[in-house]
Tab-separated table of N, CA and C in Angstrom:
chain	number	residue	atom	x	y	z
A	1	MET	N	15.905	-0.726	-0.608
A	1	MET	CA	14.811	-1.278	-1.364
A	1	MET	C	13.323	-0.784	-0.607
A	2	LYS	N	12.226	-0.791	-1.380
A	2	LYS	CA	11.044	-0.580	-1.015
A	2	LYS	C	9.944	-1.459	-1.483
A	3	LEU	N	9.207	-1.903	-0.838
A	3	LEU	CA	8.124	-2.808	-1.405
A	3	LEU	C	6.874	-1.487	-1.855
A	4	VAL	N	6.477	-1.643	-2.915
A	4	VAL	CA	5.226	-0.748	-3.339
A	4	VAL	C	4.007	-1.774	-3.681
A	5	THR	N	3.138	-1.348	-2.760
A	5	THR	CA	1.843	-2.176	-2.937
A	5	THR	C	0.652	-1.040	-3.277
A	6	ALA	N	0.065	-1.692	-4.345
A	6	ALA	CA	-0.992	-0.687	-4.788
A	6	ALA	C	-2.684	-1.666	-4.893
A	7	ILE	N	-3.578	-1.127	-4.425
A	7	ILE	CA	-4.827	-1.784	-4.276
A	7	ILE	C	-5.508	-0.921	-5.719
A	8	ILE	N	-5.975	-1.687	-6.814
A	8	ILE	CA	-6.540	-1.117	-7.738
A	8	ILE	C	-7.646	-1.766	-8.375
A	9	GLN	N	-8.257	-1.207	-9.334
A	9	GLN	CA	-9.582	-1.890	-9.799
A	9	GLN	C	-8.958	-2.589	-11.062
A	10	PRO	N	-9.552	-4.012	-11.280
A	10	PRO	CA	-9.327	-5.066	-12.039
A	10	PRO	C	-9.136	-4.601	-13.585
A	11	PHE	N	-10.175	-3.619	-13.987
A	11	PHE	CA	-9.732	-3.413	-15.375
A	11	PHE	C	-8.517	-2.740	-15.712
A	12	LYS	N	-8.016	-1.906	-14.562
A	12	LYS	CA	-6.535	-1.104	-14.897
A	12	LYS	C	-5.424	-1.803	-14.797
A	13	LEU	N	-5.506	-3.206	-14.711
A	13	LEU	CA	-4.265	-4.209	-14.452
A	13	LEU	C	-3.427	-3.834	-15.977
A	14	ASP	N	-3.656	-3.989	-16.966
A	14	ASP	CA	-3.107	-3.841	-18.117
A	14	ASP	C	-2.163	-2.687	-18.413
A	15	ASP	N	-3.167	-1.555	-17.900
A	15	ASP	CA	-2.203	-0.212	-17.680
A	15	ASP	C	-1.506	-0.214	-16.738
A	16	VAL	N	-1.456	-0.699	-15.859
A	16	VAL	CA	-0.525	-0.729	-14.453
A	16	VAL	C	0.519	-1.521	-14.862
A	17	ARG	N	0.685	-2.682	-15.461
A	17	ARG	CA	1.668	-3.665	-15.572
A	17	ARG	C	2.513	-2.848	-16.750
A	18	GLU	N	2.032	-2.190	-17.636
A	18	GLU	CA	2.980	-1.672	-18.741
A	18	GLU	C	3.435	-0.545	-18.133
A	19	ALA	N	2.619	0.510	-17.388
A	19	ALA	CA	3.359	1.731	-16.620
A	19	ALA	C	4.597	1.108	-15.811
A	20	LEU	N	4.154	0.052	-15.326
A	20	LEU	CA	5.493	-0.333	-14.002
A	20	LEU	C	6.684	-0.859	-15.104
A	21	ALA	N	6.433	-1.535	-15.983
A	21	ALA	CA	7.505	-1.990	-16.881
A	21	ALA	C	8.254	-0.666	-17.448
A	22	ARG	N	7.670	-0.021	-18.042
A	22	ARG	CA	8.389	1.272	-18.413
A	22	ARG	C	9.103	2.057	-17.239
A	23	ALA	N	8.650	1.816	-15.960
A	23	ALA	CA	9.287	2.792	-14.804
A	23	ALA	C	10.474	1.926	-14.413
A	24	GLY	N	10.502	1.082	-14.891
A	24	GLY	CA	11.705	-0.001	-14.198
A	24	GLY	C	11.664	-0.982	-13.477
A	25	ALA	N	10.240	-1.374	-13.217
A	25	ALA	CA	9.798	-2.380	-12.149
A	25	ALA	C	10.316	-3.693	-12.651
A	26	GLY	N	11.332	-4.520	-11.877
A	26	GLY	CA	11.576	-5.827	-12.437
A	26	GLY	C	10.336	-7.063	-12.723
A	27	GLY	N	9.579	-6.913	-11.679
A	27	GLY	CA	8.771	-7.867	-11.381
A	27	GLY	C	7.584	-7.526	-10.745
A	28	VAL	N	6.326	-8.040	-10.904
A	28	VAL	CA	5.262	-7.805	-10.287
A	28	VAL	C	4.390	-9.028	-9.732
A	29	THR	N	3.803	-8.893	-8.634
A	29	THR	CA	2.916	-10.047	-8.308
A	29	THR	C	1.255	-9.244	-8.026
A	30	VAL	N	0.510	-10.192	-8.513
A	30	VAL	CA	-0.753	-9.596	-8.624
A	30	VAL	C	-1.815	-10.872	-7.845
A	31	THR	N	-2.399	-10.017	-6.897
A	31	THR	CA	-3.433	-11.053	-6.157
A	31	THR	C	-4.920	-10.600	-6.071
A	32	GLU	N	-5.715	-11.280	-6.425
A	32	GLU	CA	-7.230	-10.907	-6.645
A	32	GLU	C	-7.742	-10.995	-5.184
A	33	LEU	N	-8.493	-10.021	-4.737
A	33	LEU	CA	-9.038	-9.919	-3.483
A	33	LEU	C	-10.418	-9.249	-3.562
A	34	ARG	N	-10.981	-8.978	-2.359
A	34	ARG	CA	-12.223	-8.546	-2.330
A	34	ARG	C	-12.257	-7.486	-1.033
A	35	GLY	N	-12.870	-6.407	-1.067
A	35	GLY	CA	-12.696	-5.616	0.400
A	35	GLY	C	-13.578	-4.390	0.227
A	36	TYR	N	-13.490	-3.609	1.252
A	36	TYR	CA	-14.101	-2.368	1.256
A	36	TYR	C	-13.251	-1.205	1.959
A	37	GLY	N	-13.651	-0.043	1.411
A	37	GLY	CA	-12.902	1.208	2.220
A	37	GLY	C	-14.112	1.786	2.856
A	38	ARG	N	-13.726	3.338	2.872
A	38	ARG	CA	-14.564	4.223	3.329
A	38	ARG	C	-15.921	4.205	2.750
A	39	ALA	N	-16.350	3.817	1.785
A	39	ALA	CA	-17.451	3.498	1.343
A	39	ALA	C	-18.302	2.577	1.665
A	40	ARG	N	-17.885	1.443	2.197
A	40	ARG	CA	-18.405	0.561	2.830
A	40	ARG	C	-19.686	-0.381	2.112
A	41	GLY	N	-19.233	-0.571	0.652
A	41	GLY	CA	-20.217	-1.205	-0.284
A	41	GLY	C	-20.970	-0.185	-1.022
A	42	HIS	N	-21.749	-0.347	-1.972
A	42	HIS	CA	-22.832	0.418	-2.789
A	42	HIS	C	-23.806	-0.519	-3.437
A	43	THR	N	-24.713	0.306	-3.856
A	43	THR	CA	-25.899	-0.424	-4.053
A	43	THR	C	-25.928	-0.441	-5.950
A	44	GLU	N	-26.185	-1.512	-6.423
A	44	GLU	CA	-26.081	-1.547	-7.787
A	44	GLU	C	-27.279	-2.243	-8.218
A	45	ILE	N	-27.688	-2.081	-9.531
A	45	ILE	CA	-29.007	-2.635	-10.150
A	45	ILE	C	-28.629	-3.610	-11.337
A	46	TYR	N	-28.972	-4.853	-11.428
A	46	TYR	CA	-28.846	-6.012	-12.033
A	46	TYR	C	-30.209	-6.509	-12.531
A	47	ARG	N	-30.389	-6.477	-13.793
A	47	ARG	CA	-31.829	-7.152	-14.526
A	47	ARG	C	-33.028	-6.609	-13.675
A	48	GLY	N	-32.784	-4.985	-13.079
A	48	GLY	CA	-33.958	-4.322	-12.747
A	48	GLY	C	-34.024	-4.814	-11.085
A	49	ALA	N	-33.263	-5.552	-10.673
A	49	ALA	CA	-33.452	-5.691	-9.153
A	49	ALA	C	-31.977	-4.932	-8.477
A	50	GLU	N	-32.251	-4.236	-7.349
A	50	GLU	CA	-31.276	-3.622	-6.522
A	50	GLU	C	-30.818	-4.561	-5.532
A	51	TYR	N	-29.445	-4.528	-5.457
A	51	TYR	CA	-28.782	-5.351	-4.505
A	51	TYR	C	-27.560	-4.609	-3.863
A	52	VAL	N	-27.205	-4.957	-2.726
A	52	VAL	CA	-26.009	-3.975	-2.298
A	52	VAL	C	-24.652	-5.175	-2.301
A	53	VAL	N	-23.664	-4.208	-2.553
A	53	VAL	CA	-22.401	-5.024	-2.901
A	53	VAL	C	-21.354	-4.750	-1.961
A	54	ASP	N	-21.485	-5.640	-1.006
A	54	ASP	CA	-20.471	-5.253	0.377
A	54	ASP	C	-18.879	-5.226	0.214
A	55	PHE	N	-18.684	-6.085	-0.971
A	55	PHE	CA	-17.099	-6.178	-0.755
A	55	PHE	C	-16.962	-6.057	-2.401
A	56	ALA	N	-15.999	-5.184	-2.786
A	56	ALA	CA	-15.772	-4.942	-3.874
A	56	ALA	C	-14.527	-5.727	-4.625
A	57	ALA	N	-14.470	-6.437	-5.843
A	57	ALA	CA	-13.402	-6.985	-6.605
A	57	ALA	C	-12.278	-5.939	-6.754
A	58	GLU	N	-11.211	-6.276	-6.178
A	58	GLU	CA	-10.168	-5.587	-6.179
A	58	GLU	C	-8.782	-6.182	-6.718
A	59	LEU	N	-7.554	-5.634	-7.130
A	59	LEU	CA	-6.340	-6.678	-7.095
A	59	LEU	C	-5.436	-5.715	-6.328
A	60	ARG	N	-4.383	-6.381	-5.709
A	60	ARG	CA	-3.360	-6.158	-5.004
A	60	ARG	C	-2.093	-6.329	-6.053
A	61	VAL	N	-1.491	-4.995	-6.247
A	61	VAL	CA	-0.181	-5.301	-7.060
A	61	VAL	C	0.958	-5.235	-6.282
A	62	GLU	N	1.991	-5.768	-6.276
A	62	GLU	CA	3.118	-5.794	-5.426
A	62	GLU	C	4.191	-5.916	-6.403
A	63	THR	N	5.423	-4.745	-5.976
A	63	THR	CA	6.379	-4.851	-6.674
A	63	THR	C	7.590	-4.327	-5.783
A	64	VAL	N	8.857	-4.772	-5.834
A	64	VAL	CA	10.099	-4.514	-4.932
A	64	VAL	C	11.029	-3.772	-5.863
A	65	VAL	N	11.351	-2.521	-5.543
A	65	VAL	CA	12.030	-1.932	-6.327
A	65	VAL	C	13.429	-1.142	-5.603
A	66	VAL	N	14.280	-0.806	-6.196
A	66	VAL	CA	15.572	-0.022	-5.535
A	66	VAL	C	15.133	1.144	-5.065
A	67	ASP	N	15.853	1.829	-4.208
A	67	ASP	CA	15.509	3.133	-3.655
A	67	ASP	C	15.274	4.213	-4.903
A	68	GLU	N	16.367	4.249	-5.649
A	68	GLU	CA	16.444	4.961	-6.711
A	68	GLU	C	15.293	5.052	-7.785
A	69	ARG	N	14.548	3.992	-7.824
A	69	ARG	CA	13.471	3.786	-8.588
A	69	ARG	C	11.999	4.142	-8.194
A	70	VAL	N	11.741	4.155	-6.961
A	70	VAL	CA	10.697	4.308	-5.972
A	70	VAL	C	9.938	5.482	-6.477
A	71	ASP	N	10.291	6.617	-6.796
A	71	ASP	CA	9.739	7.759	-7.077
A	71	ASP	C	8.963	7.607	-8.716
A	72	ALA	N	9.892	7.082	-9.306
A	72	ALA	CA	9.465	6.962	-10.916
A	72	ALA	C	8.329	5.714	-10.907
A	73	VAL	N	8.504	4.511	-10.098
A	73	VAL	CA	7.413	3.677	-10.315
A	73	VAL	C	6.238	4.049	-9.459
A	74	VAL	N	6.153	4.817	-8.391
A	74	VAL	CA	5.173	5.574	-7.521
A	74	VAL	C	4.308	6.331	-8.618
A	75	ASP	N	4.870	7.399	-9.316
A	75	ASP	CA	4.420	8.186	-10.352
A	75	ASP	C	3.677	7.465	-11.380
A	76	ALA	N	4.300	6.273	-12.108
A	76	ALA	CA	3.703	5.677	-13.083
A	76	ALA	C	2.416	4.758	-12.682
A	77	LEU	N	2.794	4.336	-11.314
A	77	LEU	CA	1.474	3.544	-10.946
A	77	LEU	C	0.263	4.437	-10.524
A	78	LEU	N	0.464	5.532	-10.018
A	78	LEU	CA	-0.597	6.641	-9.959
A	78	LEU	C	-1.124	6.946	-10.931
A	79	GLU	N	-0.434	7.306	-12.096
A	79	GLU	CA	-1.059	7.936	-13.158
A	79	GLU	C	-2.041	6.593	-13.930
A	80	ALA	N	-1.308	5.386	-14.096
A	80	ALA	CA	-2.229	4.373	-14.585
A	80	ALA	C	-3.229	3.928	-14.156
A	81	ALA	N	-3.367	3.911	-12.773
A	81	ALA	CA	-4.430	3.331	-11.984
A	81	ALA	C	-5.691	4.549	-11.883
A	82	ARG	N	-5.361	5.582	-12.033
A	82	ARG	CA	-6.351	6.582	-11.611
A	82	ARG	C	-7.321	6.667	-12.572
A	83	THR	N	-8.508	6.877	-12.194
A	83	THR	CA	-9.699	7.032	-13.054
A	83	THR	C	-10.394	8.198	-12.892
A	84	GLY	N	-10.216	9.077	-11.330
A	84	GLY	CA	-10.756	10.007	-11.049
A	84	GLY	C	-12.291	9.697	-10.406
A	85	ARG	N	-12.611	8.589	-10.532
A	85	ARG	CA	-13.653	8.299	-9.790
A	85	ARG	C	-13.610	7.514	-8.187
A	86	GLU	N	-14.471	7.310	-7.739
A	86	GLU	CA	-14.497	6.602	-6.246
A	86	GLU	C	-14.014	5.207	-6.393
A	87	HIS	N	-13.322	4.596	-5.454
A	87	HIS	CA	-12.756	3.407	-5.493
A	87	HIS	C	-11.587	2.644	-6.422
A	88	ASP	N	-10.760	4.155	-6.641
A	88	ASP	CA	-9.462	3.981	-7.356
A	88	ASP	C	-8.444	3.240	-6.881
A	89	GLY	N	-8.394	3.237	-5.285
A	89	GLY	CA	-7.660	2.420	-4.605
A	89	GLY	C	-6.722	3.100	-3.979
A	90	GLN	N	-5.809	2.430	-3.173
A	90	GLN	CA	-4.673	2.914	-2.418
A	90	GLN	C	-3.421	2.386	-3.041
A	91	LEU	N	-2.132	3.205	-2.531
A	91	LEU	CA	-0.635	2.934	-2.863
A	91	LEU	C	-0.012	2.942	-1.270
A	92	PHE	N	0.693	1.880	-1.010
A	92	PHE	CA	1.778	2.040	0.127
A	92	PHE	C	3.072	1.806	-0.189
A	93	VAL	N	3.886	2.522	0.349
A	93	VAL	CA	5.427	2.288	-0.007
A	93	VAL	C	6.050	1.755	1.306
A	94	VAL	N	6.564	0.891	1.738
A	94	VAL	CA	7.183	0.486	2.926
A	94	VAL	C	8.752	0.061	2.678
A	95	PRO	N	9.658	0.344	3.760
A	95	PRO	CA	10.797	-0.068	3.330
A	95	PRO	C	11.094	-1.687	3.583
A	96	LEU	N	11.977	-2.057	2.923
A	96	LEU	CA	12.221	-3.556	2.660
A	96	LEU	C	13.791	-3.911	3.467
A	97	GLU	N	13.973	-4.627	4.423
A	97	GLU	CA	15.029	-4.754	4.940
A	97	GLU	C	15.938	-6.104	4.190
A	98	GLN	N	15.458	-6.782	3.702
A	98	GLN	CA	16.291	-7.845	2.980
A	98	GLN	C	15.407	-8.493	1.925
A	99	ALA	N	16.045	-8.924	0.809
A	99	ALA	CA	15.669	-9.840	-0.497
A	99	ALA	C	16.656	-10.658	-0.675
A	100	THR	N	16.437	-11.776	-1.191
A	100	THR	CA	17.239	-13.029	-1.438
A	100	THR	C	16.586	-13.824	-2.566
A	101	ARG	N	17.033	-13.840	-3.281
A	101	ARG	CA	16.735	-14.702	-4.703
A	101	ARG	C	17.112	-16.185	-4.248
A	102	VAL	N	16.037	-17.159	-4.042
A	102	VAL	CA	16.128	-18.369	-3.728
A	102	VAL	C	16.992	-19.326	-4.490
A	103	ARG	N	16.924	-19.123	-5.817
A	103	ARG	CA	17.551	-20.037	-6.681
A	103	ARG	C	19.202	-19.859	-6.591
A	104	THR	N	19.479	-18.570	-6.511
A	104	THR	CA	21.183	-18.155	-6.616
A	104	THR	C	21.574	-17.752	-5.275
A	105	GLY	N	20.797	-17.510	-4.280
A	105	GLY	CA	21.409	-16.982	-3.201
A	105	GLY	C	21.517	-15.363	-3.163
A	106	GLU	N	21.430	-14.745	-4.312
A	106	GLU	CA	21.599	-13.479	-4.440
A	106	GLU	C	20.940	-12.523	-3.320
A	107	ALA	N	21.627	-11.518	-2.727
A	107	ALA	CA	20.907	-10.814	-1.629
A	107	ALA	C	20.797	-9.391	-2.121
A	108	GLY	N	20.191	-8.584	-1.251
A	108	GLY	CA	19.777	-7.045	-1.612
A	108	GLY	C	19.312	-6.821	-2.946
A	109	ASP	N	19.856	-5.741	-3.455
A	109	ASP	CA	19.536	-5.256	-4.762
A	109	ASP	C	19.959	-6.126	-5.884
A	110	ASP	N	20.949	-7.015	-5.650
A	110	ASP	CA	20.910	-8.096	-6.700
A	110	ASP	C	20.181	-9.120	-6.936
A	111	ALA	N	19.126	-9.637	-6.007
A	111	ALA	CA	18.204	-10.049	-5.797
A	111	ALA	C	16.844	-9.632	-6.815
A	112	LEU	N	16.929	-8.601	-7.018
A	112	LEU	CA	16.146	-8.130	-7.782
A	112	LEU	C	16.160	-8.115	-9.400
């Protein structure tokens, strides 16, 4: 099993959710967050006034998938989240040792 975590732009959430469903991701957790990367913020103009945005609004999308589905899920996520502009986000894949469904006690792949 792998934990796939992506930091994406909020307006891409519907595209990402649909792509993950088509790729076989069983469930998704979405968390609102604020942060910055290499760009360290940027300047915007609102009603004629210029101001610095230190932290951008982003979403963290997480899903756990069986090893056989990882490549399909990653490819779908990258395609759906990409805009081609700065601040598209990041994607992380990490091994997951254990998963257990609380309600039934199912463990491993059966818990997904």
